[in-house]
Short mmCIF file of C-alpha atoms in Angstrom, two decimals:
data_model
loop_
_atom_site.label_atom_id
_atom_site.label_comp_id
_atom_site.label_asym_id
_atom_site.label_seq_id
_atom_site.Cartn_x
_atom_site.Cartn_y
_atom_site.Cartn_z
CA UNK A 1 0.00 0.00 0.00
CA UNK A 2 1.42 3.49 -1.29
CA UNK A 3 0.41 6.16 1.58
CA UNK A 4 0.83 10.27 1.47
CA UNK A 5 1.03 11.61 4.73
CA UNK A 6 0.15 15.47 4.56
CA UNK A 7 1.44 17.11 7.52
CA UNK A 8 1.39 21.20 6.64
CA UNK A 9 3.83 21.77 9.66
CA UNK A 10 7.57 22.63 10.05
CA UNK A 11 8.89 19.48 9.75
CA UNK A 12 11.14 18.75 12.26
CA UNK A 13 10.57 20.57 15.05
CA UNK A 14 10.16 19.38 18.78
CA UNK A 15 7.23 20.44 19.28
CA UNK A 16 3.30 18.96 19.42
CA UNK A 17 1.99 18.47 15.93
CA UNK A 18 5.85 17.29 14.26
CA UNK A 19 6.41 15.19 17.10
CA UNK A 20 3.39 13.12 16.77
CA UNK A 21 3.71 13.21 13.13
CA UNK A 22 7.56 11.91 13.35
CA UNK A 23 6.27 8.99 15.79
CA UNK A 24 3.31 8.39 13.12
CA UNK A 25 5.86 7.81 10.43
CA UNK A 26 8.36 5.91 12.42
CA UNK A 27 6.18 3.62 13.41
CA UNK A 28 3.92 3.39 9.97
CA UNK A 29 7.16 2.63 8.09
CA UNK A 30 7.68 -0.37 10.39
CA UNK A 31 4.81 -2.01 8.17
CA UNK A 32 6.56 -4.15 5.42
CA UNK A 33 3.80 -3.44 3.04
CA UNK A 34 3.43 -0.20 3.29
CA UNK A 35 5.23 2.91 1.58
CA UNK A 36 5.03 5.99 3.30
CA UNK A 37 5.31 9.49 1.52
CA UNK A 38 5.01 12.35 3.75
CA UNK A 39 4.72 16.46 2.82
CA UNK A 40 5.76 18.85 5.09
CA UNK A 41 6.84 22.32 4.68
CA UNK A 42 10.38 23.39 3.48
CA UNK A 43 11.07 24.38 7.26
CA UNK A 44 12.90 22.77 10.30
CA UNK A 45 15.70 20.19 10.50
CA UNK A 46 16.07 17.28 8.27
CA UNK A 47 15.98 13.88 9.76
CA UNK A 48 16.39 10.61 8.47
CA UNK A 49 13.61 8.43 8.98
CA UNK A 50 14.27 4.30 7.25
CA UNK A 51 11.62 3.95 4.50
CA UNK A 52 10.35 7.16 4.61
CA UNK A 53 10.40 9.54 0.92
CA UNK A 54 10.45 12.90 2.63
CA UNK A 55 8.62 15.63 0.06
CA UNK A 56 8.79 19.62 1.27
CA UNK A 57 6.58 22.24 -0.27
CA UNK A 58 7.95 25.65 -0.67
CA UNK A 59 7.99 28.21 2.23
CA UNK A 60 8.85 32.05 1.02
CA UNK A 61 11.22 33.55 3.36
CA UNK A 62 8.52 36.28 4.73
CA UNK A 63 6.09 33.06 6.21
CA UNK A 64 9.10 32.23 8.95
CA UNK A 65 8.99 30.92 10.99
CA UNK A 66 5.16 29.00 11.20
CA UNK A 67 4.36 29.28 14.67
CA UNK A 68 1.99 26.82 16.50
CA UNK A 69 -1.50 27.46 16.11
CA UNK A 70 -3.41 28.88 13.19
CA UNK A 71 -1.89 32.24 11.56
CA UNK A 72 -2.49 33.99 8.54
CA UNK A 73 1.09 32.87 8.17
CA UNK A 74 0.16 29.17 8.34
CA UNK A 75 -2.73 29.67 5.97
CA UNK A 76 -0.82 31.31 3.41
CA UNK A 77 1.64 28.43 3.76
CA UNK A 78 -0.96 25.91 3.06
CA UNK A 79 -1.79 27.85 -0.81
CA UNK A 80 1.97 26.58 -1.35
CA UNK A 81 1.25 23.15 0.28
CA UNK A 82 -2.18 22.42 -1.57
CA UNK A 83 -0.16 22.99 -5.60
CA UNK A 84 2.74 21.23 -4.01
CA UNK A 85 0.41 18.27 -2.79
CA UNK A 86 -1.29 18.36 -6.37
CA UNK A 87 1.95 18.07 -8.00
CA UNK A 88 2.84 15.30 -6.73
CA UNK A 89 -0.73 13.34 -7.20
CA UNK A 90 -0.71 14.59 -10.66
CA UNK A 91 3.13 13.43 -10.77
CA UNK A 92 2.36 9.65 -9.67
CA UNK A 93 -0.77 9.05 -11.71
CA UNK A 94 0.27 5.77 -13.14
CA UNK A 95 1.29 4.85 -10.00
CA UNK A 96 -1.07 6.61 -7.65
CA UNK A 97 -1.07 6.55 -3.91
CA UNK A 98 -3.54 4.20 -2.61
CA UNK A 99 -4.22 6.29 0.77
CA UNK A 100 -3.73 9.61 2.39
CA UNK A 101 -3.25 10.01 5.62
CA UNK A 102 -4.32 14.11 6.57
CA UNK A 103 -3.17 15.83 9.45
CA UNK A 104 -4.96 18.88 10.72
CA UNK A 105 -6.36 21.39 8.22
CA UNK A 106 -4.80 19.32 4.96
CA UNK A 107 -7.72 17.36 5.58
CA UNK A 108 -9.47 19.86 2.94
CA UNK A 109 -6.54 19.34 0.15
CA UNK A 110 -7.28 15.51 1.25
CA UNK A 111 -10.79 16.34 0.27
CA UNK A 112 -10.53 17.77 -2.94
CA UNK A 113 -8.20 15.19 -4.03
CA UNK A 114 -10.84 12.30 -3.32
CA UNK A 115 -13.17 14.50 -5.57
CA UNK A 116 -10.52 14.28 -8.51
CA UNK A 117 -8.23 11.24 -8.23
CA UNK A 118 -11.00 9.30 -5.80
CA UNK A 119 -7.78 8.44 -3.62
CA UNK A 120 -9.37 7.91 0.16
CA UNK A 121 -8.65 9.63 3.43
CA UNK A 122 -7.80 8.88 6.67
CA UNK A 123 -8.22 12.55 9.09
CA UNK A 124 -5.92 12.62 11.92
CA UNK A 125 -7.96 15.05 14.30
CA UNK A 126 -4.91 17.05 16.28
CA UNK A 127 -7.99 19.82 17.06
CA UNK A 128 -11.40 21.18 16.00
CA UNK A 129 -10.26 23.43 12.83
CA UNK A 130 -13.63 25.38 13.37
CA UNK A 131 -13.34 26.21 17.40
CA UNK A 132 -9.29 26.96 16.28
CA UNK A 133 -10.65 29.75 13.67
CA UNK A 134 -12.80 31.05 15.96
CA UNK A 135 -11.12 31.61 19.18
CA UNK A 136 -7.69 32.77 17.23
CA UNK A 137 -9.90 35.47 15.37
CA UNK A 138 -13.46 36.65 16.75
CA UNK A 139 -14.86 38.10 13.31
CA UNK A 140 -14.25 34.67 12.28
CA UNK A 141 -17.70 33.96 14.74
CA UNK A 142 -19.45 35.32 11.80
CA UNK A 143 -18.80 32.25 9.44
CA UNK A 144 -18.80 29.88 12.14
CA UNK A 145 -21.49 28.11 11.10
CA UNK A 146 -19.90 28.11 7.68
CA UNK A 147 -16.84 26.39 8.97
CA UNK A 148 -18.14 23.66 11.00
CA UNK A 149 -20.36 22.26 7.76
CA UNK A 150 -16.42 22.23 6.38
CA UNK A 151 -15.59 20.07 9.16
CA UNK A 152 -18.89 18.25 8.71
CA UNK A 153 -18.70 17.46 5.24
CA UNK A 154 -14.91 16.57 5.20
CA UNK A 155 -15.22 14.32 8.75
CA UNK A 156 -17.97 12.79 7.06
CA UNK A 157 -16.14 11.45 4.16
CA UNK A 158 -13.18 10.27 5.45
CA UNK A 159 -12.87 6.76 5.47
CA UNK A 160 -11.88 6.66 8.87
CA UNK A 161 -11.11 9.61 11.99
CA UNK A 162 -8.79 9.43 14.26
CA UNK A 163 -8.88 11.78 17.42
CA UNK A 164 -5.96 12.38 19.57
CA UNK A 165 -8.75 12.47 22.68
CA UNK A 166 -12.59 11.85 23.97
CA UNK A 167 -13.39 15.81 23.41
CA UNK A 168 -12.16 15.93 19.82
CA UNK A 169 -14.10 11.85 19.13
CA UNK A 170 -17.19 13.53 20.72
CA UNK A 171 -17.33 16.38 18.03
CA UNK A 172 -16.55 13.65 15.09
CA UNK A 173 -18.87 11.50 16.12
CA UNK A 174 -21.43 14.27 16.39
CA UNK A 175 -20.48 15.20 12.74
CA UNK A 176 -21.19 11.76 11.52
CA UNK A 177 -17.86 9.70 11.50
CA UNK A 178 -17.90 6.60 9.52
CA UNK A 179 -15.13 4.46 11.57
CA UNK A 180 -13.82 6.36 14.89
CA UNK A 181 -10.33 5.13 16.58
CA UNK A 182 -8.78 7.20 19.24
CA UNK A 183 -4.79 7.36 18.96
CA UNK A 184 -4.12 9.60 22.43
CA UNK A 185 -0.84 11.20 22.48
CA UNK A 186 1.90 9.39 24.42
CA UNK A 187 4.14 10.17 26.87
CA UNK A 188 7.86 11.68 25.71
CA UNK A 189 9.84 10.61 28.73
CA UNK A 190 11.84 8.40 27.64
CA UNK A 191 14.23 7.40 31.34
CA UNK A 192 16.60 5.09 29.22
CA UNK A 193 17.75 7.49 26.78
CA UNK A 194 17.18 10.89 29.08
CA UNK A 195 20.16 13.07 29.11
CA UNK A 196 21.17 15.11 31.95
CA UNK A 197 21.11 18.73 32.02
CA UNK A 198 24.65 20.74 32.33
CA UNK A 199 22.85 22.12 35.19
CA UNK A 200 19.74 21.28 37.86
CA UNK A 201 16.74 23.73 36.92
CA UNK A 202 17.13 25.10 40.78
CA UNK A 203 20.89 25.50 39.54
CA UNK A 204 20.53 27.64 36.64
CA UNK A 205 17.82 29.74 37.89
CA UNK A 206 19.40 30.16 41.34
CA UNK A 207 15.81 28.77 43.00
CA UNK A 208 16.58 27.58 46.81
CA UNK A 209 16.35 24.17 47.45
CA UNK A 210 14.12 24.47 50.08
CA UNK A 211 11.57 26.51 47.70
CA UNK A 212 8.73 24.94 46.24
CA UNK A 213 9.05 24.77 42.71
CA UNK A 214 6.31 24.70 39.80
CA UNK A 215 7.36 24.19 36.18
CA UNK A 216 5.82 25.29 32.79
CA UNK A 217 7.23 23.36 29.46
CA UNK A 218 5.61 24.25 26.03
CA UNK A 219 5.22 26.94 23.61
CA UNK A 220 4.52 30.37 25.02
CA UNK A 221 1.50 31.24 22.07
CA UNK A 222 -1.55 33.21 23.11
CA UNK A 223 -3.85 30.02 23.16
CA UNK A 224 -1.31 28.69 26.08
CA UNK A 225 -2.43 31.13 28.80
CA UNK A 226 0.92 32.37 30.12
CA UNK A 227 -0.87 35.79 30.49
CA UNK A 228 -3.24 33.60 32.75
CA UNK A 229 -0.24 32.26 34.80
CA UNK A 230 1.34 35.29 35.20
CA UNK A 231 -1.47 37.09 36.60
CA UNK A 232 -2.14 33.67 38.89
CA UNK A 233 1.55 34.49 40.27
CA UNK A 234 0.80 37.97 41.07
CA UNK A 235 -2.63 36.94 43.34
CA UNK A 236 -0.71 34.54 44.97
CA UNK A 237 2.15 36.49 46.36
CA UNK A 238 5.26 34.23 45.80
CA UNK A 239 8.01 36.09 46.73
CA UNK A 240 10.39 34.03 48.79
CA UNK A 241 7.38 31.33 49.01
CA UNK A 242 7.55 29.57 45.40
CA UNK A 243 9.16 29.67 42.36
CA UNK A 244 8.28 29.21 38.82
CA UNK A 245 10.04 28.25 36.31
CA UNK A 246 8.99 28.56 32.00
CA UNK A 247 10.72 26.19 29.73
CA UNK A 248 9.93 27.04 25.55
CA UNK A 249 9.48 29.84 23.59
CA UNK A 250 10.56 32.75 20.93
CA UNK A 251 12.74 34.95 21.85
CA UNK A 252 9.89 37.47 21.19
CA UNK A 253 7.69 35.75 23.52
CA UNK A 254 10.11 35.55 26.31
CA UNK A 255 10.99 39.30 25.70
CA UNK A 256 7.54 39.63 26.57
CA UNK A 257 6.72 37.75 29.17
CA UNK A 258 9.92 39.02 31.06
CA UNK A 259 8.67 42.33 30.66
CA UNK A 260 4.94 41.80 31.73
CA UNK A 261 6.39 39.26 34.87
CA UNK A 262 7.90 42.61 36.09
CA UNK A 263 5.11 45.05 35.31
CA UNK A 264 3.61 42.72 37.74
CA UNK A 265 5.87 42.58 40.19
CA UNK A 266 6.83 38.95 40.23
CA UNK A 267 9.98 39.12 38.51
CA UNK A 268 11.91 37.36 41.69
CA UNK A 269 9.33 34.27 41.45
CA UNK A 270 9.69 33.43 37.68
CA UNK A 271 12.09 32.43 35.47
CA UNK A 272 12.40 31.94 31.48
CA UNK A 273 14.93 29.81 30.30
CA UNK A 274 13.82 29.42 26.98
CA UNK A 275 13.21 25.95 24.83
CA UNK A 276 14.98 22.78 26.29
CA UNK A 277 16.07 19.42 24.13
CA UNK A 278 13.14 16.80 24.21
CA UNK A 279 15.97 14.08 25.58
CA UNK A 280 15.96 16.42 29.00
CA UNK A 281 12.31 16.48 29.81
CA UNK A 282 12.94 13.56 32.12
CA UNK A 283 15.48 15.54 34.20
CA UNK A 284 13.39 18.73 33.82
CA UNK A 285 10.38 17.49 34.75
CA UNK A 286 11.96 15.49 38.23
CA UNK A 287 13.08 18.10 39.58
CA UNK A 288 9.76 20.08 39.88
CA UNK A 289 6.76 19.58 42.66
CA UNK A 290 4.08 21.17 40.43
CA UNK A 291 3.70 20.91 37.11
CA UNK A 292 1.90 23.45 35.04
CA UNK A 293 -0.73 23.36 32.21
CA UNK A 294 -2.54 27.18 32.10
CA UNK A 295 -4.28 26.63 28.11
CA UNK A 296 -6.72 28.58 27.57
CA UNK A 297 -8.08 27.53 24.57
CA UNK A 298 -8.91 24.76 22.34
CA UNK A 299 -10.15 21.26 23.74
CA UNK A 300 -7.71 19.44 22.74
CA UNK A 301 -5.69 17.67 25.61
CA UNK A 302 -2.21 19.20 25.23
CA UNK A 303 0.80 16.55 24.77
CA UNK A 304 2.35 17.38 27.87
CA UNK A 305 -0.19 15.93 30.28
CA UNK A 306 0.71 12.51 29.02
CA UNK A 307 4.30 13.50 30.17
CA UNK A 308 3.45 15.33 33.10
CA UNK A 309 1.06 12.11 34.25
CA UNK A 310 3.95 10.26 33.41
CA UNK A 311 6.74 11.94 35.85
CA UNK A 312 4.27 11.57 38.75
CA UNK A 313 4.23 14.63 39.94
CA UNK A 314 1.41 16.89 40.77
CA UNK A 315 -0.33 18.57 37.88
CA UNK A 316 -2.30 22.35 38.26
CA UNK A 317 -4.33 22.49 34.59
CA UNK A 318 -7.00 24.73 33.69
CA UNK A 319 -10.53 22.65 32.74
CA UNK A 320 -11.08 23.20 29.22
#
């Protein structure tokens, strides 16, 4: 069986979507009958993955970098991703692909191309496209009804969905799913192959040992609710009580977050360390007593609960 995965996503990054979409192909490839294709777009590292054809569609220089989340960024990307997708059906017609496998929003491009080639689908449901839209931009509320007969139509005629969670199942099976299987994310600690951190957290961000200590790891994007957490920190008084630490992030977004942390006040009681290696997470995450999950949007469950369940440590999440 020939198989096009369409992943519209930087491709690789350590980060939600690419992550689950690297695991995906690893362990798809494993499948002696299968050949896996995937398109991504022309951004991120290059890694090698054994009996994987790795396709990129082309990213002008004024789109980087695609951040997590929908962006007018990320939808202009996907114009470039839907004739690059095209060119390749078009491009293997005597030998056609016999599935696609869609991730996210390419479920659309997945859609038109059963319409033309009749090649099915298979949706892999990261989030609800139509509560994404809406939440990221509020004149979007307009068309909302619009949007989810999108989703409707195109969950619909998949041959199969496949949720990463109950929330997102719920709303496919309320729009009709023909065959439903939920693939939940996975933990990433990985204790075998974790590698230590030059220094402790406490070390590098000069936090007392006998301080409690509550850490943050992920993206620092709107949808995440840092401005939630930060605001949390300032009710609560920590000053020589807690300390919090934020792992991730643009340089932009720690810039800012710096900057509002001491508009508050709190600038003692939280740090920013920026993005950590994937392989430390194990480390990272032992050495906290609370682990942190502020989101405020979407209903998706975010990847690092599985990880944060999986260290065993206390976890303070908002209830989306």
């Amino acid at each position: 069986m020939k198989v096009l995965m369409l992943a519209p996503q930087p491709f690789y990054q350590e980060r939600g979507t690419p992550i689950a979409v690297r695991l995906a192909l690893e362990v798809l490839a494993k499948r002696p009958e299968t050949e896996m294709t995937v398109l991504t777009y022309d951004e991120g590292k290059k890694i090698l993955i054994p009996r994987v054809q790795q396709e990129r569609s082309f990213l002008p220089q004024f789109l980087r970098p695609i951040r997590p989340g929908i962006s007018w960024q990320k939808l202009v990307a996907d114009i470039f991703f839907l004739f690059r997708t095209f060119s390749l059906l078009v491009g293997r017609r005597k030998e056609q692909f016999d599935l696609i496998h869609a991730v996210e929003e390419s479920v659309f491009i997945a859609y038109i191309a059963k319409l033309i080639f009749g090649i099915p689908y298979i949706y892999d449901m990261d989030s609800s496209l139509s509560l994404q839209v809406s939440e990221r931009w509020k004149w979007s509320r307009l068309i909302t009804p619009f949007m989810r007969l999108c989703e409707r139509i195109v969950i619909r005629r998949a041959v199969a969905v496949v949720p990463v969670c109950d929330a997102l199942a719920k709303i496919a099976f309320g729009h009709g799913a023909r065959d439903l299987e939920i693939l939940h994310d996975i933990s990433l600690l990985d204790f075998e192959e974790a590698i230590p951190q030059p220094l402790s957290l406490r070390e590098e961000c000069q936090v007392p040992l006998h301080l409690p200590l509550a850490v943050y790891v992920g993206n620092l994007e709107p949808y995440q609710g840092i401005d939630l957490l930060l605001e949390s920190i300032a009710l609560h008084r920590l000053d020589g009580k807690g300390s919090v630490i934020v792992i991730g992030g643009t340089e932009e977004h720690i810039s800012f977050y710096r900057q509002k942390a001491d508009s508050l006040g709190i600038a003692s009681s939280v740090s920013f360390t920026g993005p950590k290696p994937v392989t430390q997470l194990p480390t990272i995450l032992n050495e906290a007593d609370i682990l942190l999950s502020p989101r405020t949007q979407g209903n998706n469950t975010p990847m690092k609960i599985y990880s944060y369940l999986h260290s065993g440590k206390a976890i303070l999440a908002t209830r989306l």
